[in-house]
Coordinates of C-alpha atoms in Angstrom, one line a residue:
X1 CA 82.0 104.6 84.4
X2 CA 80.8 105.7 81.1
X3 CA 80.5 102.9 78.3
X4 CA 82.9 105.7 76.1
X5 CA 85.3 105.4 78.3
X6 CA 85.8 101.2 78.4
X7 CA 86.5 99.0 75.8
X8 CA 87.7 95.7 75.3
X9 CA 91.1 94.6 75.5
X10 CA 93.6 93.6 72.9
X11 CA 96.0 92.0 74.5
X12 CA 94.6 90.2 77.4
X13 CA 91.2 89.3 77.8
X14 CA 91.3 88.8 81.8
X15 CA 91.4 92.5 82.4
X16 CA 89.0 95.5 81.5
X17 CA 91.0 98.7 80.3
X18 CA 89.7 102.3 80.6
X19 CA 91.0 104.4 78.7
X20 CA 91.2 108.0 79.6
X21 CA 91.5 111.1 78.1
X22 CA 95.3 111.6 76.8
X23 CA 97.1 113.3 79.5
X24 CA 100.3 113.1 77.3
X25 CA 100.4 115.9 75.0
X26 CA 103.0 116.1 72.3
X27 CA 104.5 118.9 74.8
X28 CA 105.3 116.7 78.0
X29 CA 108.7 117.0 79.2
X30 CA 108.9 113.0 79.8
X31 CA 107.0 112.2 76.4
X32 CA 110.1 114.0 74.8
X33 CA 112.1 111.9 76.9
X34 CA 111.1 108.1 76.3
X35 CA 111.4 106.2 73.2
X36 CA 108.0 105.0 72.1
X37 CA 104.6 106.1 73.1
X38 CA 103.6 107.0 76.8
X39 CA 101.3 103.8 78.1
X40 CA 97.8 105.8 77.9
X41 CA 95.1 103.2 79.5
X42 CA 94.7 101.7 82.8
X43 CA 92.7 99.1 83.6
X44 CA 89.3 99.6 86.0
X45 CA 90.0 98.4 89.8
X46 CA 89.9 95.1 90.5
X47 CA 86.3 94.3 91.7
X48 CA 84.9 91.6 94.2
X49 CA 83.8 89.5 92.1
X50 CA 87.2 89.7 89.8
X51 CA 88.9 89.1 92.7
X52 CA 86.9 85.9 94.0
X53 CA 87.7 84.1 90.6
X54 CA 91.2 83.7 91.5
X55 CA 90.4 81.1 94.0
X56 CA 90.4 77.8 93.3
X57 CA 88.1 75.3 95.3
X58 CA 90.0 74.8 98.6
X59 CA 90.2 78.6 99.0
X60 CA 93.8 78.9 97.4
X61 CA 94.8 82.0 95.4
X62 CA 96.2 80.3 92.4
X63 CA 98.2 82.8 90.6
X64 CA 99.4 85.7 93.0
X65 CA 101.5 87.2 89.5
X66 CA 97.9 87.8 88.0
X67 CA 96.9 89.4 91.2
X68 CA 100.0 91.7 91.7
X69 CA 99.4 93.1 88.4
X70 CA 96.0 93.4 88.5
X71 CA 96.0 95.7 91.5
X72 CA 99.0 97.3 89.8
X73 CA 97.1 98.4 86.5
X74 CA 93.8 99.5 87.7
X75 CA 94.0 99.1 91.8
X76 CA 91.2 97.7 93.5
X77 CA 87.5 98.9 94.2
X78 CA 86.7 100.1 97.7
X79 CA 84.5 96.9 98.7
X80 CA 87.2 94.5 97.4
X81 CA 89.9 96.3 99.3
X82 CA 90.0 94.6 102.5
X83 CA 90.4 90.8 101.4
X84 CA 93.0 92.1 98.9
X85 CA 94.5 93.7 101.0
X86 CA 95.4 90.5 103.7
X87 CA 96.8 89.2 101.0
X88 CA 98.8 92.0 99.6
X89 CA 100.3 92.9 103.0
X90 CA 101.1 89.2 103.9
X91 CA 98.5 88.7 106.0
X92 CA 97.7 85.6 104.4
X93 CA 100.1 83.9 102.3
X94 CA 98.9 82.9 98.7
X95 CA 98.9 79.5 98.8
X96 CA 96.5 79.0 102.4
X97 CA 93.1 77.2 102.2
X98 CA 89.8 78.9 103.8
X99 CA 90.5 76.5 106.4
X100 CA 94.6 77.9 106.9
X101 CA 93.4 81.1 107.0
X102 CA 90.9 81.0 109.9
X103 CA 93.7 79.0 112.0
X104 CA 96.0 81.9 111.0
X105 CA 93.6 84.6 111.9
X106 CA 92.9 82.8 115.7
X107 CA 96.6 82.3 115.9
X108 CA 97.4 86.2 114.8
X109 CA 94.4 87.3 117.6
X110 CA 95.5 85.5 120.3
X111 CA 99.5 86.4 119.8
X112 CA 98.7 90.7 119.2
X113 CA 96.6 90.5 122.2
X114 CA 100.1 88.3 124.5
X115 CA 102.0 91.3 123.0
X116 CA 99.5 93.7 124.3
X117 CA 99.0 92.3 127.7
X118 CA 103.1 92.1 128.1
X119 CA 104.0 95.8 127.5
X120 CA 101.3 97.0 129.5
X121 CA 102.3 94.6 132.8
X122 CA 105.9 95.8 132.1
X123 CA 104.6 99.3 132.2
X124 CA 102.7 98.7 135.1
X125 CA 105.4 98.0 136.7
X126 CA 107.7 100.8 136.8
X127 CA 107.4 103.5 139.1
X128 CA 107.5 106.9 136.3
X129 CA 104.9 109.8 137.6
X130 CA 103.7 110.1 134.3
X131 CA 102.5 105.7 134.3
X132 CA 99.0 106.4 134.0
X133 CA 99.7 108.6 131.0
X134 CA 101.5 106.0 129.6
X135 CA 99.1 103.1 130.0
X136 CA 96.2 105.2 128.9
X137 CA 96.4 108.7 127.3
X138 CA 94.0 111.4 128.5
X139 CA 92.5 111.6 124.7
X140 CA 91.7 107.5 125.5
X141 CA 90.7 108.0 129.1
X142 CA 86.7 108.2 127.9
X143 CA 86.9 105.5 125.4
X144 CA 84.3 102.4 127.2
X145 CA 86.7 99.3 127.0
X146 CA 83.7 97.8 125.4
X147 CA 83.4 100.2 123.1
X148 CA 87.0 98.7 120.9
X149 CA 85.4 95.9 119.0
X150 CA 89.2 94.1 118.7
X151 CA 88.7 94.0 123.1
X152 CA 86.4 91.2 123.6
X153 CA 86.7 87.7 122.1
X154 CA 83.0 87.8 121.5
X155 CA 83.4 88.5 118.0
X156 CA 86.9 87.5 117.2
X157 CA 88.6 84.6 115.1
X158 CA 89.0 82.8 118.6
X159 CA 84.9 82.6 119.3
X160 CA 84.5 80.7 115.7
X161 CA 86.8 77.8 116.1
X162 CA 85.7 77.3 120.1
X163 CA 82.0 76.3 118.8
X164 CA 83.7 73.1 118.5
X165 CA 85.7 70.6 120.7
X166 CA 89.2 70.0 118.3
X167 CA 88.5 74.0 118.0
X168 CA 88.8 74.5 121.6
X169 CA 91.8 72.3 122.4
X170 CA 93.3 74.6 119.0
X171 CA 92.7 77.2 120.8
X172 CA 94.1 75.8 124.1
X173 CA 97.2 75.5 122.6
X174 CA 97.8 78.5 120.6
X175 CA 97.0 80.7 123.6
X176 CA 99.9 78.6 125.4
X177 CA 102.3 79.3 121.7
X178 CA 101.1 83.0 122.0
X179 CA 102.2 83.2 125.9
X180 CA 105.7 82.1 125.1
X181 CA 106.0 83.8 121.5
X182 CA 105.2 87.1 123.7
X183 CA 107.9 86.4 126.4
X184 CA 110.5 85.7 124.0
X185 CA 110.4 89.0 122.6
X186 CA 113.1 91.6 122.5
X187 CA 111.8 94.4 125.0
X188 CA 113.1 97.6 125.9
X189 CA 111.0 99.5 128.3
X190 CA 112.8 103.1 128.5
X191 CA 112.6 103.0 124.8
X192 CA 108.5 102.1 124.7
X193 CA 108.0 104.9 127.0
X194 CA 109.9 107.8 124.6
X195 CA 108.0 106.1 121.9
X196 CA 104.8 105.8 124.0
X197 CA 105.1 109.8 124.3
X198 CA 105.5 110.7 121.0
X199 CA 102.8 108.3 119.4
X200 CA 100.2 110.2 122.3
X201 CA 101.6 113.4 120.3
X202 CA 101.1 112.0 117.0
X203 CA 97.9 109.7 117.2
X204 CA 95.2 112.7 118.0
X205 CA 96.2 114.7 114.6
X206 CA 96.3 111.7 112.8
X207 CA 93.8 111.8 109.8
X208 CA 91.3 113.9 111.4
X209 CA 89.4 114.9 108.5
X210 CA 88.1 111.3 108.3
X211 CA 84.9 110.3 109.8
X212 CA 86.6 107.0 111.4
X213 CA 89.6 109.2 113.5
X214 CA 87.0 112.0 114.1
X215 CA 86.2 112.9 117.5
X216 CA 88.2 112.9 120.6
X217 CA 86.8 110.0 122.1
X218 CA 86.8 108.2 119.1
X219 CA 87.4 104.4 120.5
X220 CA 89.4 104.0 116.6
X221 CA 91.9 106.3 118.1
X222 CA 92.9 103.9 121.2
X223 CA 92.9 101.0 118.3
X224 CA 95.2 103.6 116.3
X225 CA 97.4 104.4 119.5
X226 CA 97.8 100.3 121.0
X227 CA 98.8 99.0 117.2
X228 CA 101.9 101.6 117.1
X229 CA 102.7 101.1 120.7
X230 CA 102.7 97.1 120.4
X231 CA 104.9 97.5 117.2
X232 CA 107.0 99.9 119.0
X233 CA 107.6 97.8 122.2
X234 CA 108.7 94.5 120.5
X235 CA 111.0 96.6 117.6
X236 CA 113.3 98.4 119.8
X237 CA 115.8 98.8 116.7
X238 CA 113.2 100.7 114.8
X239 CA 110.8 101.7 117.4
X240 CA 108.3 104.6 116.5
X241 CA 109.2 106.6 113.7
X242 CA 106.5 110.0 112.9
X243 CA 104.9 108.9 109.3
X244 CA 104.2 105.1 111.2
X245 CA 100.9 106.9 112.1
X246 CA 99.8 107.3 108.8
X247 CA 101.0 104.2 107.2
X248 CA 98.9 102.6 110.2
X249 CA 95.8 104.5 109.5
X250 CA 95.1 103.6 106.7
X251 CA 95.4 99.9 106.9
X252 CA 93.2 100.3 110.2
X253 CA 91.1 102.4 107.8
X254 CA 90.6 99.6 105.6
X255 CA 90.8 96.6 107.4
X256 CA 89.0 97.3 110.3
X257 CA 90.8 95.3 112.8
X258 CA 93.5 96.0 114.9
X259 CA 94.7 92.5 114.8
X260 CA 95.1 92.4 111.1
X261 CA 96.3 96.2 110.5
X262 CA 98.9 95.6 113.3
X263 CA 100.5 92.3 111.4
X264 CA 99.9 93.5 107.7
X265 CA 101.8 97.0 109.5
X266 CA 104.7 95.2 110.9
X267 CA 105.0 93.0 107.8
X268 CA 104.9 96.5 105.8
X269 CA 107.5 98.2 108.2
X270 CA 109.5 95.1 108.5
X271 CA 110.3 95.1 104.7
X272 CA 111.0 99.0 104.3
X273 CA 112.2 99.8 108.4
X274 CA 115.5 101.4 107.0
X275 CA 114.3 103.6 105.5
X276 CA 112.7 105.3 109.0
X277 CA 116.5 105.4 109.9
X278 CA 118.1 108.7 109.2
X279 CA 120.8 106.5 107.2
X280 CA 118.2 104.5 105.1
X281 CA 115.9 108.1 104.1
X282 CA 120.0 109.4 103.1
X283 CA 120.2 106.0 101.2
X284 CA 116.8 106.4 99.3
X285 CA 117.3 109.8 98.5
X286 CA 120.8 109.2 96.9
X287 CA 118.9 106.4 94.9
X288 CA 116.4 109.1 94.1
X289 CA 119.1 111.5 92.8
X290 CA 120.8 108.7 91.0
X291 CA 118.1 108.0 89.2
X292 CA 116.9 111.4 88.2
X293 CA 120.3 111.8 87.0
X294 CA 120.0 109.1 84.7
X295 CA 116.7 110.7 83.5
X296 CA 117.1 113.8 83.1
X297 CA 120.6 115.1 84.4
X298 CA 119.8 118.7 83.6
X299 CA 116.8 119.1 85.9
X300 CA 118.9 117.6 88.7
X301 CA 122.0 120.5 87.8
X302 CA 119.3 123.0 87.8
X303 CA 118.0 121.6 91.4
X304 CA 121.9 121.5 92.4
X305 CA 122.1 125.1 91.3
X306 CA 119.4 126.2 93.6
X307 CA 120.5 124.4 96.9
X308 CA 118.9 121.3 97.3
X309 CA 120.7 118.6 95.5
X310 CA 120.0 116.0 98.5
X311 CA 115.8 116.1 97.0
X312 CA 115.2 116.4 100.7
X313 CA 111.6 118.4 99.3
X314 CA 110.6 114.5 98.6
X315 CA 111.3 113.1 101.7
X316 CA 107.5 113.2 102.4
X317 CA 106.6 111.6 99.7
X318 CA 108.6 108.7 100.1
X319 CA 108.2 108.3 103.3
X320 CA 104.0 108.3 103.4
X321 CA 103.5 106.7 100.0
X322 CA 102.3 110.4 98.9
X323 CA 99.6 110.5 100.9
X324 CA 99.5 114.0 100.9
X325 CA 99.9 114.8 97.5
X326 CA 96.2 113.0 96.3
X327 CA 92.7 113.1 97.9
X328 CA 92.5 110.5 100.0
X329 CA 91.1 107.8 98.3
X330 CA 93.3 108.1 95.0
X331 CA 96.0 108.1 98.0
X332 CA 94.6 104.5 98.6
X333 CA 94.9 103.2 95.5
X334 CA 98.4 104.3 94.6
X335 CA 99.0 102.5 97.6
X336 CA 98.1 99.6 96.9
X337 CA 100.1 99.7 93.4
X338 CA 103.3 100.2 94.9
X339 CA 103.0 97.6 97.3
X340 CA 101.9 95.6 94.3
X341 CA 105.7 95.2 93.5
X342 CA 104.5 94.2 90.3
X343 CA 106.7 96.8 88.6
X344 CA 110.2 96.1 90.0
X345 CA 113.4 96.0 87.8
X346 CA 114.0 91.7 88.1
X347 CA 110.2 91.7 87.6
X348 CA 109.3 89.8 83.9
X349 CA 107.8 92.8 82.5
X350 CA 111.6 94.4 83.1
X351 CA 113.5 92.0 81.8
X352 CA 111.2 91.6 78.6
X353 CA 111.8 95.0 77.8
X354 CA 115.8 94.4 78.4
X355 CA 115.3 91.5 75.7
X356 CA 113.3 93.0 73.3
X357 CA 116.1 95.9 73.0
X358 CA 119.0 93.7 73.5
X359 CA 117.2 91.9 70.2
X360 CA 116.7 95.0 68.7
X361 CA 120.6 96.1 68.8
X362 CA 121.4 92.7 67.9
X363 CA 119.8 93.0 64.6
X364 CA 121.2 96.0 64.1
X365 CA 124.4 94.8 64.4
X366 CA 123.9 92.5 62.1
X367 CA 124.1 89.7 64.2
X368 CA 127.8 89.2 64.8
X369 CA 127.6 91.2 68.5
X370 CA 125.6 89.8 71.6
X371 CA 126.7 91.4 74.9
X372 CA 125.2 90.9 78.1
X373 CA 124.1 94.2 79.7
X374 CA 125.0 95.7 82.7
X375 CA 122.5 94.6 85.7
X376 CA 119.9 97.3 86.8
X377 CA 119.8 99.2 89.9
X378 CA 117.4 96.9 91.6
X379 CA 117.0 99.5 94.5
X380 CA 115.3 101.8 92.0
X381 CA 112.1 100.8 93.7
X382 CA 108.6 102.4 91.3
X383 CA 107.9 104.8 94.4
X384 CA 111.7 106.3 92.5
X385 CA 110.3 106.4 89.2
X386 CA 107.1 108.2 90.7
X387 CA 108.5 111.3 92.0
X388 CA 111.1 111.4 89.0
X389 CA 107.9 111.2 86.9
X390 CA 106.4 114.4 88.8
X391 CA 109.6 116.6 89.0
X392 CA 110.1 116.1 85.0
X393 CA 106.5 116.3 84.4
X394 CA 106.5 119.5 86.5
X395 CA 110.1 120.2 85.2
X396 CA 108.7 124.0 83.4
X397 CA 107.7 125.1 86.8
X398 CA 110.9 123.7 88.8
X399 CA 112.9 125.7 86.3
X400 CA 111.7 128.5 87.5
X401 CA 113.0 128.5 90.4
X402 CA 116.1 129.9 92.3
X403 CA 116.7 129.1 95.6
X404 CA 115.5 126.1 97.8
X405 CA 112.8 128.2 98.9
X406 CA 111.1 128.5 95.6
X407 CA 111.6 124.8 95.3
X408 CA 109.8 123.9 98.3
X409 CA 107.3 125.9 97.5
X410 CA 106.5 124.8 94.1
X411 CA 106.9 121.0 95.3
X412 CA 104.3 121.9 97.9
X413 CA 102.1 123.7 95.4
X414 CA 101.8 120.4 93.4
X415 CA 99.8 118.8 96.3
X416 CA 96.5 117.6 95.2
X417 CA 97.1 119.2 91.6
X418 CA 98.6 115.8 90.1
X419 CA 96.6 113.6 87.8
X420 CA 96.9 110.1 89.6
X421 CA 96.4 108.7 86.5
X422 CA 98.3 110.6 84.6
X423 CA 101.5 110.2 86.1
X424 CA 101.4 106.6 87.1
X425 CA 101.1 106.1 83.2
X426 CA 104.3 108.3 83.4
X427 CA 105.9 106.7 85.4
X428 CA 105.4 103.3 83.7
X429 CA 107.1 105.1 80.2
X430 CA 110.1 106.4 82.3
X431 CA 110.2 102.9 84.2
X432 CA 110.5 101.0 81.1
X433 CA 112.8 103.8 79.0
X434 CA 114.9 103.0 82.1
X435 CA 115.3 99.6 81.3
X436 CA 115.6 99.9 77.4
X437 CA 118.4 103.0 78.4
X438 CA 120.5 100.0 80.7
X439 CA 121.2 98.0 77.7
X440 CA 121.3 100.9 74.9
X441 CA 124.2 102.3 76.9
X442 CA 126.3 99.2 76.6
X443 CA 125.9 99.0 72.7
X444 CA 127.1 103.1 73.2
X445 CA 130.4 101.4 74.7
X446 CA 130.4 98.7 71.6
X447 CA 130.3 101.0 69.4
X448 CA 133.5 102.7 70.2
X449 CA 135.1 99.4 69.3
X450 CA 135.0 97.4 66.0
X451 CA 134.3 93.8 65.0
X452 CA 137.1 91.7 63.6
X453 CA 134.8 90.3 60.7
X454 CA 135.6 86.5 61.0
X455 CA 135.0 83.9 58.7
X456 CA 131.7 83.0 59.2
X457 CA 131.6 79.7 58.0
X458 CA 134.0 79.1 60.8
X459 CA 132.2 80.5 63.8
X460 CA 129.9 78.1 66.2
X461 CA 127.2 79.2 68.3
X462 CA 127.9 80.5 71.2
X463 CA 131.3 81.4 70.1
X464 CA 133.4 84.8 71.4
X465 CA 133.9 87.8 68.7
X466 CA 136.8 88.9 68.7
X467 CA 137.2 92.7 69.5
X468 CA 139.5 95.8 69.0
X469 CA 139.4 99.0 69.6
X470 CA 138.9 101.9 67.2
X471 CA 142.2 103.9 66.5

């Protein structure tokens, strides 16, 4: 990157900033909005050899905090991405040595491919017409089994620790731990076969501008297409849900294993899974509409006005991460930051902003009145703050409109014309205007009330004002 663009920085010497060139004119809707300046720098992406320094000796990732906001300020570079990444999606937990992780990885292989093995002897089986379909689609019928890398042991986790004799007998005994793990699985096979028929639907359009999914026999489509199956079969409750695919992709994408995309996947879908529920979308979009009320009420009457108060126009881009909405790499990246959770409302960078205005009225209260604040929606996840941050940024054109038509239409206009950059530094102002707005409306309530002035010679710490309402 240009050396103009770079410069030290003055508040914490473990991270680069960049700063770019001000997106937040003197005319943005959500400048006019926040109290204080819009954030205007983000760090650069967290490199590989950045990333390798938060290791201490035995392989341990010391200070996971540091990490989360790392990838959270600047993201991470392409070649750091897939060690991150284990980590980020719970792959690996933070505190494992080199050594914990390569017993974790043998123990992950050798349980996906029990899993595996189980749904297709169940399918095999049953006596549907269509079983050959659903054991191998016709897209995967010319895909060499040799072909999948993840196939063979050959070059898995399982080959390294079998070069030794403790390693076999580990590896004796995990395949028996895998076996029974497998069988103890819920299973529901009528279900695996509707899901197995709309993944074959789904899997062949799935990111086909990318050179890895290119191609009809592309053997990364069977790795693609046994992932969603094997996370289908053993989650009845959730099952497949269309946008899985995507999520999927680009963990395959990244990673480059089937093994290691299908748990960091599961781990993924396991934390968010209601929200491929028809009820759990509903929920998140009330949350959405909750919070852009609380932000700016008179874009959501105007939306209301015009027919589509549910904000079902950003169902996609809650659902995919907006994927759609930014070339596919910046798509990566924001990502990454939202599965950061860095940024969440009982995260320290919340609650410092809480305190600093709770300090603030205080003072200007002259000391006598200390409440304690409502708590903060913690549901009002950053992906919320996100799409409020584009609807008020893009609030002149959304005004514009009406009928839910129009609305559609201009929220499908804004794909791949939003500044990534731009907006997450946005989103941060709204996020933490949020948090100064929680306790700045219960000092609105005090002041509809008065302080009996006490003798103050006579008060101890920590003692209750007396208070009484304004006549």
């Amino acid at each position: 990157m240009a050396s103009f663009l770079t410069r030290a920085s003055s508040f914490d010497g473990s991270f680069e900033v960049v700063d770019f060139p001000d997106p937040c004119d003197n005319h943005s809707p959500i400048r006019r909005l926040v109290s204080g300046d819009i954030p205007n720098s983000r760090t650069a992406p967290l490199s590989k050899a950045d990333f390798k320094r938060f290791f201490d000796e035995d392989g341990r990732l010391v200070d996971d905090h540091k990490l989360r906001k790392a990838v959270f300020k600047g993201g991470v570079q392409a070649d750091a991405r897939p060690e991150v990444w284990r980590f980020l999606f719970r792959l690996y937990p933070f505190t494992s040595t080199k050594r914990e992780r390569e017993l974790l990885q043998a123990e992950s292989y050798l349980k996906y491919q029990a899993l595996k093995q189980r749904w297709k002897d169940e399918l095999k089986h049953c006596n549907d017409s269509d079983i050959d379909e659903l054991l191998c689609s016709r897209y995967a019928k010319h895909v060499q089994l040799n072909e999948c890398k993840e196939l063979s042991e050959c070059n898995s986790p399982v080959s390294v620790l079998e070069r030794t004799s403790e390693g076999k007998m580990q590896i004796t005994c995990m395949k028996i731990q895998a076996q029974v793990y497998a069988g103890r699985q819920e299973f529901d096979l009528e279900e695996l076969k509707t899901s197995i028929r709309v993944i074959d639907k789904d899997v062949p359009r799935t990111d086909k501008e990318l050179q890895y999914f290119r191609g009809d026999d592309n053997p990364n489509m069977l790795l693609l297409r046994d992932a969603l199956i094997t996370f289908a079969a053993f989650h009845p409750k959730v099952g497949y849900a269309q946008g899985m695919n995507d999520i999927l992709s680009r963990l395959l994408l990244v990673l480059d294993s089937e093994v290691d995309s299908y748990w960091c996947f599961t781990r993924f879908i396991e934390e968010i899974q209601i929200e491929f529920i028809a009820e759990g979308m509903i929920k998140k979009l009330v949350l959405l509409k909750q919070l852009l009320k609380k932000l700016h009420p008179g874009l959501l009457d105007h939306i209301t006005l015009c027919g589509v108060d549910d904000l079902a126009f950003c169902h996609r881009w809650l659902i995919l991460g907006f994927k759609r909405e930014f070339p596919y790499q910046e798509g990566l990246m924001l990502f990454e930051i939202l599965s950061s959770h860095h940024m969440e409302l009982n995260s320290l960078e919340a609650e410092t902003q809480r305190r600093m205005q709770r300090r603030k009225h205080f003072e200007l209260e002259g000391g006598l009145v200390r409440i304690d604040d409502e708590p903060p929606e913690l549901e009002f996840t950053f992906d919320l703050f996100v799409a409020v941050a584009i609807m008020i940024d893009h609030s002149n054109k959304l005004f514009c409109c009406n009928d839910a038509a129009s609305v559609f239409e201009c929220i499908n206009k804004l794909s791949m014309c939003i500044n990534l950059n731009d907006i997450l530094c946005k989103s941060e102002a709204l996020f933490f205007s949020y948090c100064r707005k929680s306790v700045y409306e219960c000092f609105q309530v005090m002041g509809q009330v008065r302080t009996v002035t006490p003798n103050r010679h006579k008060l101890k710490k920590g003692a209750i004002v007396e208070m009484k309402t304004i006549k």
